[in-house]
Amino acid sequence: MSNRMVKLARRPKGMVKRDDFTIEDGPVPEPGAGEMRVKIEYISLDPAMRGWMNDTKSYSPPVGLGEVMRSFSAGTVEKSNNPAFKSGDAVQGMFGVRRYAISKGERVLKVDTRQAPLQRWIGGLGMPGWTAYFGLLEVGQPKAGETVVVSAASGAVGSVVGQIAKIKGCRAVGIAGGPDKCRYVTQELGFDACIDYKAGNLAAQLKEACPKGIDVNFENVGGEILDTVLLQMNVFGRIALCGLISAYNATEAPAGPKNIRAVLTQRLKMQGLIVTDWASRVPEAITQLGQWHKEGKLKIREDVREGGIDAFPDVLNLLYTSGNFGKLVLKV
Amino acid sequence: MSNRMVKLARRPKGMVKRDDFTIEDGPVPEPGAGEMRVKIEYISLDPAMRGWMNDTKSYSPPVGLGEVMRSFSAGTVEKSNNPAFKSGDAVQGMFGVRRYAISKGERVLKVDTRQAPLQRWIGGLGMPGWTAYFGLLEVGQPKAGETVVVSAASGAVGSVVGQIAKIKGCRAVGIAGGPDKCRYVTQELGFDACIDYKAGNLAAQLKEACPKGIDVNFENVGGEILDTVLLQMNVFGRIALCGLISAYNATEAPAGPKNIRAVLTQRLKMQGLIVTDWASRVPEAITQLGQWHKEGKLKIREDVREGGIDAFPDVLNLLYTSGNFGKLVLKV
């Protein structure tokens, strides 16, 4: 038994490579006073991870060179000296890319695996779900009858955004890559339409899917997709800027939205969001998402990859090549 | 006596040229029932005019080919069949680029030339002043102690924005072109600092002028200025997007803000604004701006150009070459 872990060895340029990391074994750690040991079972792969590896000013400090790579993970408490947790508890938290983590229990959440399987608590019922919930409802402010467009619609955040939009009485239009994902988005998740951006002619497809224009854009991608959406936004529309995944592996500053003038002429509100800004309201999100999930109104799909800790760099890159289908999770 | 007027003859490419217009004489018009004739004395040159000449979707329809060029103007009622106005009344409204206009009085405002000279009612106390007032207070939401940065700071809107920021207890930092304008902005208008973007090293200058970062950006210019400001915005900062004058004469879609990622990571709110959205509250703006003006807290400078109707194309271009100093007005 060893504690295999991924440490950041150098700052990646472009897509991450195996050599950007050291992957090594350490001893299985013993919890000290007030601490617990978590055996990690699933590691969440999130688009924001790529940004955490850069040494640039951002909402959280970069992962230091030589440090274990930051990640959300889910696992089981093996040994606890913390009265709030006991052996056998299923938990999720920012445990990092490793087999075993020591935690004081800060920002660790006990989860109910009878309600949903463990991996779902780092997906649709975890941080990506909370992001969708607060981002759409607080920033997007959708009203019944409005049209909501979400990019990366089959992904961890986008899939929840569109389903909440439907629950709120909106027209939900997804943008995803390829016919399989689009079929899933409409037939399984119940979006009103889904546009395959790989099929070309995004503007015309979008116009057909949004005959009354776009009131809310939940933006995960940026680049050409955002530029196309901008020109079809309605007056007083809202853009919840959640991600710009198309640019995360850029080696020089990518072009900005050339249609930014629409923000002015249509009086749009474009607002950035990071889920931690609603940290105190996470219980509300969990309760509501859990309720919808139980009622069958919220369908969630994980794309669980095997390969263990060593597969981390390759699996992470799937996010940036549209290689995943559903919330991407690494089983360890 | 003739009614000299400027009509749009073709859609300009880049800066406007004399040949983009026909400038012709017509008869002095007679007001019909319910109408009045206004003798125009001052025509407002506004950055937005360039956009009105383009055949693109915007907040107001483009000026049609063969139509009199749209403009705010101020003048005196000469003859009135409208009971709400009488001969001799000083008025401002969207009368167009011509010597005489017929109006039914819709969206025409009687102004008090004892309180401020006529030309000021199409400047700091007119639409540009209202834009500054609602844009800063409603979109920018400045709080005492915060830092407000405004570009085109010696211009019609920017000069008022910074002075209102000071009145509200903020640090006001302007961006303007050249040492004379910067001196005016700090010494006459009372901004805390003004950056000469023509002097180079905008980022370093901005950092020195905004040691606590930027909370509110009132953006009139766009381009490199917006990109530089974006990287120094504080978390939860607001960007009131009022104008993108750097791009108005572009012949192809200009590059967008390449630092748009800051909107996400800093959770900024970027919101477009058009003053007509607060049309019902214009009286409030006039009363408050007038009060500050009377108390000497609001200084306003016009750059009045001679040359009459025929000078319109050349004078308009001054806006896009930083050729004006204060609110640009054409005397006719």
XYZ file of C-alpha atoms in Angstrom:
664
model
C 0.000 0.000 0.000
C 1.485 3.308 -1.036
C 0.188 6.816 -1.498
C 0.587 7.487 -5.193
C 0.334 11.165 -6.023
C 0.725 13.710 -8.810
C 2.919 16.740 -8.152
C 3.325 19.704 -10.449
C 6.909 19.626 -11.737
C 6.830 22.563 -14.157
C 4.282 24.975 -15.545
C 2.747 23.411 -18.656
C 2.776 25.145 -21.986
C -0.373 24.361 -23.930
C -1.896 20.974 -23.152
C -0.466 19.217 -20.119
C 2.171 16.554 -20.710
C 3.252 13.655 -18.593
C 6.596 15.393 -17.996
C 4.905 18.426 -16.457
C 4.358 16.257 -13.400
C 6.215 13.913 -11.120
C 4.109 10.920 -10.237
C 5.482 9.248 -7.176
C 4.725 6.972 -4.259
C 4.789 8.049 -0.658
C 3.854 6.310 2.567
C 0.208 6.100 3.518
C -0.081 9.045 5.926
C -1.245 8.833 9.518
C -3.785 11.401 10.729
C -2.699 13.635 13.615
C -4.864 15.194 16.296
C -8.138 16.481 14.824
C -7.300 15.004 11.442
C -8.638 12.147 9.383
C -7.333 10.031 6.534
C -9.448 9.806 3.405
C -9.016 7.024 0.899
C -9.785 8.692 -2.391
C -11.888 6.803 -4.893
C -12.736 9.411 -7.531
C -10.886 12.478 -8.698
C -12.755 15.239 -10.437
C -11.312 16.616 -13.654
C -12.396 20.233 -14.021
C -11.610 22.747 -16.756
C -10.356 25.245 -14.178
C -7.479 22.894 -13.298
C -5.491 24.065 -16.273
C -5.626 27.643 -14.963
C -4.511 26.561 -11.493
C -1.240 25.362 -13.020
C -0.383 28.783 -14.465
C 1.559 31.331 -12.503
C -0.867 34.151 -13.207
C -3.140 36.266 -11.040
C -6.412 34.457 -10.668
C -9.117 33.747 -8.147
C -7.005 31.189 -6.329
C -3.218 30.987 -5.997
C -1.470 28.762 -8.517
C -0.482 25.261 -7.491
C 3.145 25.550 -6.381
C 5.880 23.634 -8.156
C 6.520 20.452 -6.222
C 3.044 20.554 -4.661
C 0.396 17.893 -5.047
C -1.984 18.882 -7.849
C -5.157 20.471 -6.488
C -8.443 18.686 -7.189
C -11.868 17.954 -5.903
C -12.073 14.304 -4.927
C -14.456 11.906 -3.270
C -13.634 9.007 -1.022
C -14.141 7.273 2.286
C -12.838 8.138 5.719
C -10.501 5.354 6.789
C -9.319 6.623 10.128
C -10.474 9.693 11.991
C -9.293 11.701 14.954
C -11.878 14.315 14.152
C -15.153 14.004 16.052
C -17.143 15.342 13.105
C -16.212 12.411 10.888
C -16.032 8.695 11.497
C -14.494 5.779 9.694
C -16.669 4.746 6.776
C -18.102 8.203 6.101
C -18.320 9.052 2.420
C -16.912 12.526 1.854
C -15.923 14.987 -0.815
C -13.447 17.838 -0.631
C -10.351 19.370 -2.153
C -8.137 16.412 -1.436
C -5.778 16.626 -4.434
C -4.674 14.100 -7.012
C -3.543 11.257 -4.765
C -4.696 7.982 -3.238
C -4.774 9.121 0.376
C -5.267 12.556 1.866
C -5.022 13.890 5.379
C -7.701 16.458 6.197
C -8.794 18.524 9.173
C -12.296 18.429 7.796
C -12.296 22.012 6.539
C -14.593 22.384 3.554
C -15.178 18.645 3.594
C -18.724 17.518 2.988
C -20.272 14.260 4.131
C -22.324 12.810 1.319
C -25.120 10.288 1.179
C -24.301 7.438 -1.190
C -27.826 6.040 -0.846
C -29.110 9.209 -2.494
C -26.555 9.172 -5.312
C -23.368 7.244 -6.079
C -20.136 8.633 -4.712
C -18.786 10.001 -7.988
C -21.925 12.089 -8.491
C -21.031 14.155 -5.434
C -18.063 15.635 -7.235
C -20.164 16.094 -10.375
C -23.733 17.176 -10.817
C -24.404 17.212 -7.083
C -20.996 18.687 -6.282
C -19.104 21.765 -7.333
C -20.151 21.673 -11.004
C -23.802 21.361 -9.954
C -23.515 24.232 -7.486
C -21.830 26.308 -10.185
C -24.739 25.679 -12.523
C -27.258 26.413 -9.795
C -25.858 29.739 -8.552
C -24.469 30.822 -11.888
C -27.723 30.394 -13.741
C -30.113 31.557 -11.048
C -28.086 34.386 -9.484
C -26.154 35.725 -12.460
C -28.310 34.605 -15.375
C -31.582 35.549 -13.664
C -33.714 33.543 -16.108
C -37.410 34.305 -16.312
C -40.064 31.888 -17.539
C -40.437 32.105 -21.285
C -36.920 33.358 -21.901
C -34.328 31.556 -24.021
C -31.225 30.242 -22.269
C -28.225 29.123 -24.308
C -25.501 27.075 -22.643
C -22.253 25.950 -24.240
C -20.526 22.670 -23.344
C -24.093 21.512 -22.802
C -23.360 17.841 -22.230
C -20.663 18.636 -19.688
C -20.746 18.674 -15.926
C -21.964 22.247 -15.531
C -23.785 22.806 -18.812
C -26.004 19.742 -18.486
C -27.307 20.961 -15.135
C -27.718 24.554 -16.351
C -30.059 23.529 -19.151
C -32.147 21.271 -16.943
C -32.576 24.027 -14.342
C -33.540 26.393 -17.169
C -36.288 23.931 -18.154
C -37.456 23.615 -14.538
C -37.746 27.424 -14.485
C -39.903 27.471 -17.601
C -37.298 28.656 -20.080
C -36.419 27.471 -23.555
C -33.110 25.644 -23.108
C -30.729 25.480 -26.036
C -27.427 23.657 -25.755
C -24.250 23.830 -27.791
C -22.196 20.646 -27.863
C -19.741 18.816 -30.091
C -21.084 16.041 -32.274
C -24.447 14.387 -32.911
C -24.206 11.908 -30.008
C -23.796 14.621 -27.430
C -26.537 16.688 -29.033
C -28.928 13.744 -29.019
C -28.172 13.148 -25.344
C -28.779 16.804 -24.535
C -32.177 16.911 -26.177
C -33.463 13.353 -25.738
C -32.061 12.459 -22.336
C -31.739 15.825 -20.648
C -34.799 17.396 -22.239
C -33.278 20.551 -23.712
C -35.474 22.098 -26.420
C -32.637 22.088 -28.938
C -28.953 21.396 -29.188
C -26.531 22.783 -31.731
C -23.574 20.775 -32.956
C -20.821 23.360 -33.263
C -18.709 20.864 -35.178
C -21.323 20.754 -37.933
C -20.495 24.302 -39.031
C -22.642 27.368 -39.595
C -23.110 27.995 -35.913
C -24.806 31.359 -36.444
C -27.545 29.952 -38.669
C -28.098 26.945 -36.410
C -28.323 29.224 -33.397
C -30.806 31.512 -35.118
C -33.022 28.582 -35.960
C -32.873 27.215 -32.427
C -33.498 30.624 -30.848
C -36.191 32.264 -32.959
C -36.867 34.842 -30.251
C -33.180 35.622 -29.676
C -31.139 34.806 -26.593
C -31.902 36.231 -23.168
C -29.382 34.343 -21.075
C -26.066 32.881 -22.152
C -24.323 30.577 -19.728
C -20.862 30.628 -21.229
C -18.386 27.829 -20.643
C -16.359 27.982 -23.827
C -15.628 31.477 -25.154
C -13.862 32.024 -28.453
C -15.927 31.737 -31.600
C -18.924 30.361 -29.723
C -19.208 33.408 -27.484
C -18.678 35.690 -30.476
C -21.534 34.045 -32.328
C -23.869 34.108 -29.344
C -23.110 37.793 -28.665
C -24.629 38.846 -31.974
C -27.933 37.115 -31.174
C -28.412 38.358 -27.628
C -31.593 40.266 -26.865
C -31.634 43.700 -25.287
C -30.882 43.497 -21.551
C -29.609 39.921 -21.903
C -27.313 38.379 -19.323
C -24.094 36.484 -19.948
C -22.972 34.341 -17.026
C -19.281 33.929 -17.752
C -18.374 30.656 -16.107
C -15.573 29.379 -18.285
C -13.502 30.103 -21.356
C -12.298 26.578 -21.958
C -11.407 27.248 -25.585
C -8.560 29.452 -24.347
C -7.215 27.531 -21.372
C -4.373 25.887 -23.236
C -3.463 28.944 -25.271
C 0.253 29.678 -25.221
C -0.299 33.347 -25.933
C -3.214 35.606 -25.009
C -6.040 34.492 -27.297
C -8.176 36.929 -29.246
C -10.985 38.461 -27.227
C -14.640 38.567 -28.264
C -14.605 40.782 -31.321
C -18.342 41.359 -31.010
C -18.018 42.959 -27.583
C -19.798 45.979 -29.032
C -23.038 44.005 -28.645
C -22.615 44.340 -24.879
C -22.936 48.078 -25.362
C -25.616 48.291 -28.028
C -27.834 45.596 -26.490
C -27.085 46.708 -22.923
C -25.982 43.246 -21.936
C -24.658 42.322 -18.548
C -21.649 40.041 -18.711
C -20.626 38.799 -15.302
C -17.934 36.415 -14.174
C -18.697 33.790 -11.573
C -16.797 31.435 -9.315
C -18.834 29.044 -7.219
C -16.898 29.719 -4.022
C -18.557 33.141 -3.848
C -21.682 31.294 -2.709
C -19.863 29.003 -0.275
C -22.250 29.820 2.543
C -25.225 28.793 0.428
C -23.922 25.399 -0.726
C -26.367 23.522 1.543
C -29.234 25.205 -0.299
C -27.832 24.065 -3.652
C -27.316 20.510 -2.426
C -30.816 20.290 -1.037
C -32.456 21.654 -4.166
C -30.333 19.710 -6.646
C -30.841 16.543 -4.585
C -34.578 17.095 -4.587
C -34.721 17.556 -8.365
C -32.470 14.531 -8.812
C -34.779 12.404 -6.663
C -37.799 13.594 -8.621
C -36.103 12.616 -11.893
C -35.981 16.220 -13.115
C -32.216 16.348 -13.010
C -30.293 13.712 -14.909
C -26.581 13.459 -14.397
C -24.031 11.434 -16.275
C -20.458 10.734 -15.327
C -17.708 9.728 -17.699
C -15.612 7.609 -15.365
C -12.133 6.774 -16.595
C -9.959 3.980 -15.340
C -6.191 4.137 -15.167
C -5.616 5.359 -11.667
C -3.436 8.248 -10.563
C -0.974 7.822 -13.436
C -3.640 8.536 -16.013
C -4.263 12.047 -14.678
C -2.509 14.091 -17.423
C -4.087 12.197 -20.309
C -7.536 12.154 -18.798
C -7.409 15.861 -17.969
C -6.647 16.698 -21.587
C -9.888 15.059 -22.685
C -11.693 18.112 -21.325
C -9.972 20.390 -23.803
C -10.415 18.137 -26.809
C -14.117 17.407 -26.187
C -13.022 13.860 -25.460
C -15.341 13.378 -22.514
C -19.072 12.810 -22.489
C -20.571 13.858 -19.187
C -18.781 14.829 -16.014
C -15.208 13.594 -16.330
C -13.995 11.578 -13.347
C -10.873 9.527 -12.761
C -11.256 6.348 -10.746
C -8.244 5.693 -8.572
C -32.542 82.613 -45.668
C -32.297 78.979 -46.494
C -32.340 75.762 -44.564
C -28.892 74.314 -45.031
C -28.743 70.641 -44.082
C -26.531 67.562 -44.126
C -27.945 64.367 -45.604
C -26.297 60.987 -45.554
C -25.397 60.103 -49.155
C -23.577 56.809 -48.629
C -22.384 54.692 -45.730
C -18.908 55.839 -44.747
C -15.962 53.499 -44.642
C -13.609 54.462 -41.840
C -13.586 58.147 -40.979
C -16.367 60.177 -42.566
C -15.554 62.133 -45.724
C -17.202 65.157 -47.218
C -18.452 62.973 -50.089
C -20.344 60.694 -47.729
C -22.887 63.501 -47.453
C -24.857 65.858 -49.584
C -24.966 69.322 -48.092
C -27.790 71.308 -49.588
C -30.141 74.204 -49.116
C -33.857 73.912 -48.744
C -36.601 76.394 -47.955
C -37.122 77.491 -44.393
C -39.980 75.201 -43.367
C -43.342 76.362 -42.031
C -44.719 74.595 -38.945
C -48.066 72.853 -39.359
C -50.744 72.300 -36.749
C -49.203 71.355 -33.392
C -45.716 71.938 -34.723
C -43.026 74.518 -34.140
C -39.996 75.727 -36.028
C -36.680 75.697 -34.202
C -33.761 77.790 -35.352
C -30.766 75.658 -34.488
C -27.756 77.370 -32.991
C -25.585 74.487 -31.793
C -25.198 70.951 -33.045
C -23.808 68.278 -30.767
C -21.064 66.031 -32.116
C -21.269 62.695 -30.325
C -19.139 59.567 -30.750
C -22.254 57.457 -31.286
C -22.987 59.348 -34.509
C -20.510 57.243 -36.409
C -22.437 54.111 -35.461
C -25.739 55.632 -36.554
C -24.352 55.852 -40.091
C -23.649 52.110 -40.292
C -26.229 49.680 -41.541
C -25.832 47.285 -38.609
C -28.131 46.140 -35.836
C -27.813 48.567 -32.987
C -29.866 50.281 -30.340
C -31.373 52.700 -32.835
C -32.041 52.246 -36.531
C -29.368 53.555 -38.884
C -29.834 56.938 -40.504
C -31.313 56.196 -43.909
C -29.532 57.167 -47.083
C -30.895 60.507 -48.242
C -32.091 61.379 -44.739
C -30.944 64.359 -42.711
C -28.145 63.290 -40.368
C -29.438 62.652 -36.873
C -28.080 64.837 -34.065
C -28.849 66.442 -30.783
C -29.100 70.175 -31.265
C -30.039 73.268 -29.319
C -31.764 76.369 -30.574
C -34.631 78.781 -30.204
C -38.278 78.411 -31.090
C -39.055 80.901 -33.872
C -42.669 80.107 -34.560
C -44.958 77.764 -32.685
C -48.356 76.209 -33.233
C -47.766 73.989 -30.220
C -49.233 75.306 -26.972
C -46.398 73.777 -24.935
C -43.783 75.994 -26.600
C -43.718 79.652 -27.486
C -41.552 81.802 -29.700
C -38.289 82.611 -27.968
C -38.123 79.419 -25.902
C -34.667 77.892 -25.755
C -34.906 74.157 -26.463
C -32.842 71.072 -27.100
C -33.805 67.910 -28.920
C -32.921 65.560 -31.740
C -33.306 68.122 -34.472
C -30.659 66.870 -36.900
C -27.786 68.564 -38.682
C -29.589 71.560 -40.235
C -30.346 75.212 -39.653
C -34.081 74.862 -39.119
C -36.117 71.960 -37.836
C -39.822 71.338 -37.575
C -40.827 69.534 -34.384
C -43.992 68.354 -32.707
C -42.270 68.808 -29.375
C -41.713 65.124 -28.737
C -38.633 64.572 -26.599
C -37.915 68.292 -26.789
C -36.735 69.916 -23.570
C -37.107 73.579 -22.680
C -33.868 74.793 -21.142
C -32.968 77.738 -18.934
C -30.213 79.826 -20.481
C -29.910 81.899 -17.296
C -28.759 78.770 -15.501
C -26.259 77.731 -18.182
C -25.488 78.836 -21.732
C -27.420 77.192 -24.533
C -24.589 74.973 -25.782
C -24.154 73.412 -22.328
C -27.641 71.904 -22.584
C -26.453 69.565 -25.311
C -23.255 68.867 -23.350
C -22.636 68.419 -19.665
C -26.236 69.258 -18.760
C -27.637 67.358 -21.739
C -27.389 63.837 -23.023
C -23.678 63.374 -22.251
C -24.251 64.569 -18.701
C -27.239 62.258 -18.230
C -25.162 59.393 -19.618
C -22.459 60.075 -17.064
C -25.002 60.396 -14.271
C -26.979 57.193 -14.871
C -24.065 55.207 -16.218
C -21.832 55.853 -13.257
C -24.440 55.731 -10.515
C -26.712 52.960 -11.801
C -24.249 50.699 -13.603
C -20.960 51.584 -11.928
C -22.469 51.630 -8.439
C -19.493 53.482 -6.924
C -19.047 53.405 -3.170
C -17.119 55.970 -1.148
C -13.453 55.062 -0.968
C -13.459 53.090 -4.195
C -11.331 53.890 -7.227
C -13.126 54.925 -10.415
C -11.236 55.020 -13.716
C -12.750 56.810 -16.683
C -11.332 56.962 -20.181
C -11.770 59.968 -22.497
C -11.718 61.860 -19.223
C -11.655 65.371 -20.644
C -14.562 64.618 -22.953
C -18.239 65.365 -22.610
C -19.167 62.243 -20.659
C -15.872 61.390 -18.973
C -15.400 64.814 -17.424
C -18.769 64.555 -15.695
C -18.200 60.943 -14.622
C -15.022 61.801 -12.729
C -16.557 64.803 -11.015
C -19.557 62.775 -9.857
C -17.142 60.107 -8.604
C -15.434 62.785 -6.506
C -18.777 64.045 -5.193
C -19.516 60.446 -4.122
C -16.243 60.176 -2.198
C -14.319 58.038 -4.665
C -10.803 58.304 -5.996
C -11.241 59.531 -9.575
C -8.597 58.639 -12.126
C -8.880 59.840 -15.710
C -7.258 58.648 -18.901
C -6.804 61.306 -21.578
C -4.547 62.152 -24.496
C -1.758 64.628 -23.893
C -0.453 66.730 -20.992
C -2.847 69.644 -21.546
C -5.938 67.492 -21.220
C -4.477 65.699 -18.209
C -3.675 68.980 -16.486
C -7.230 70.164 -17.114
C -8.646 66.927 -15.720
C -6.704 67.142 -12.462
C -6.326 70.888 -11.924
C -9.632 72.177 -13.251
C -11.944 69.232 -12.780
C -10.372 67.965 -9.552
C -9.698 64.334 -10.486
C -7.099 62.718 -8.223
C -4.944 61.663 -11.144
C -4.960 61.591 -14.917
C -2.978 59.287 -17.157
C -1.707 60.417 -20.532
C -2.171 57.358 -22.701
C -0.051 58.968 -25.400
C 2.944 58.994 -23.058
C 3.250 55.204 -23.214
C 3.441 52.554 -20.511
C -0.220 52.774 -19.703
C -0.155 49.750 -17.384
C 2.579 51.175 -15.141
C 0.972 54.615 -15.069
C -2.361 53.088 -14.184
C -0.855 51.012 -11.399
C 0.758 54.093 -9.888
C -2.463 56.087 -10.103
C -4.586 53.251 -8.686
C -2.534 51.765 -5.838
C -5.601 49.946 -4.490
C -6.685 48.622 -7.883
C -9.761 49.636 -9.841
C -13.303 49.111 -8.581
C -15.254 50.876 -11.304
C -14.271 51.445 -14.908
C -16.385 53.813 -16.936
C -15.285 52.812 -20.403
C -15.592 55.150 -23.358
C -12.709 53.979 -25.506
C -12.145 50.215 -25.557
C -9.202 48.669 -27.388
C -5.854 48.691 -25.623
C -7.145 50.967 -22.871
C -9.874 48.540 -21.834
C -7.438 45.641 -22.063
C -5.014 47.381 -19.735
C -7.710 48.361 -17.255
C -9.135 44.812 -17.199
C -5.933 43.421 -15.706
C -6.061 45.860 -12.799
C -9.706 45.484 -11.841
C -10.462 44.425 -8.291
C -12.645 41.447 -7.450
C -16.352 42.262 -7.984
C -15.456 45.377 -9.973
C -17.926 46.973 -12.366
C -17.303 48.049 -15.943
C -19.851 50.490 -17.292
C -19.454 50.056 -21.029
C -20.547 53.361 -22.473
C -18.478 53.610 -25.613
C -15.822 51.916 -27.691
C -14.701 54.949 -29.634
C -11.377 53.387 -30.576
C -13.275 51.001 -32.843
C -15.973 53.218 -34.346
C -14.123 53.874 -37.580
C -12.781 50.359 -37.977
C -13.344 48.959 -41.447
C -13.274 45.375 -40.222
C -14.306 43.930 -36.858
C -11.606 45.072 -34.454
C -9.935 42.715 -31.988
C -11.901 42.175 -28.800
C -10.549 42.549 -25.278
C -7.963 39.778 -25.051
C -8.008 40.007 -21.267
C -11.696 39.112 -21.036
C -10.655 36.253 -18.757
C -10.331 38.846 -15.986
C -14.126 39.204 -16.091
C -14.322 35.573 -15.033
C -11.463 35.336 -12.539
C -12.228 38.674 -10.850
C -15.996 38.187 -11.110
C -16.429 41.516 -12.835
C -19.704 42.830 -14.105
C -19.442 44.427 -17.527
C -22.637 46.114 -18.553
C -23.551 48.155 -21.592
C -25.527 51.342 -21.214
C -27.500 53.707 -23.412
C -28.883 56.803 -21.785
C -32.335 56.452 -23.322
C -32.975 53.505 -20.994
C -33.415 56.099 -18.240
C -35.556 58.447 -20.337
C -38.207 58.684 -17.651
C -35.637 59.821 -15.098
C -34.031 62.594 -17.155
C -35.638 65.304 -15.001
C -33.852 63.864 -11.972
C -30.509 64.017 -13.791
C -31.093 67.577 -14.955
C -32.041 68.739 -11.475
C -29.072 67.095 -9.803
C -26.504 68.048 -12.433
C -27.863 71.602 -12.447
C -27.579 71.785 -8.681
C -23.974 70.602 -8.694
C -23.214 72.995 -11.545
C -24.657 75.928 -9.598
C -22.642 74.951 -6.540
C -19.432 74.902 -8.589
C -18.933 71.173 -8.070
C -19.464 70.364 -11.710
C -17.316 72.153 -14.256
C -18.166 71.797 -17.895
C -16.208 72.887 -20.914
C -17.391 73.086 -24.474
C -15.170 73.050 -27.524
C -17.295 75.162 -29.861
C -16.288 75.056 -33.505
C -17.232 77.591 -36.133
C -17.805 76.780 -39.758
C -21.533 76.191 -39.832
C -23.368 73.231 -41.299
C -20.743 72.601 -43.973
C -18.058 71.896 -41.394
C -19.949 68.903 -39.992
C -17.828 66.057 -41.456
C -14.486 67.588 -40.483
C -15.603 68.584 -37.026
C -17.124 65.158 -36.346
C -13.803 63.472 -37.146
C -12.091 65.441 -34.388
C -13.800 63.120 -31.901
C -11.996 60.105 -33.286
C -8.573 61.749 -33.507
C -8.661 63.271 -30.005
C -8.829 66.620 -31.747
C -11.387 68.132 -29.406
C -10.919 69.370 -25.878
C -14.189 69.301 -23.978
C -17.662 68.690 -25.323
C -17.497 69.138 -29.094
C -20.168 71.443 -30.509
C -20.680 72.962 -33.939
C -22.037 76.513 -34.059
C -24.338 77.015 -37.007
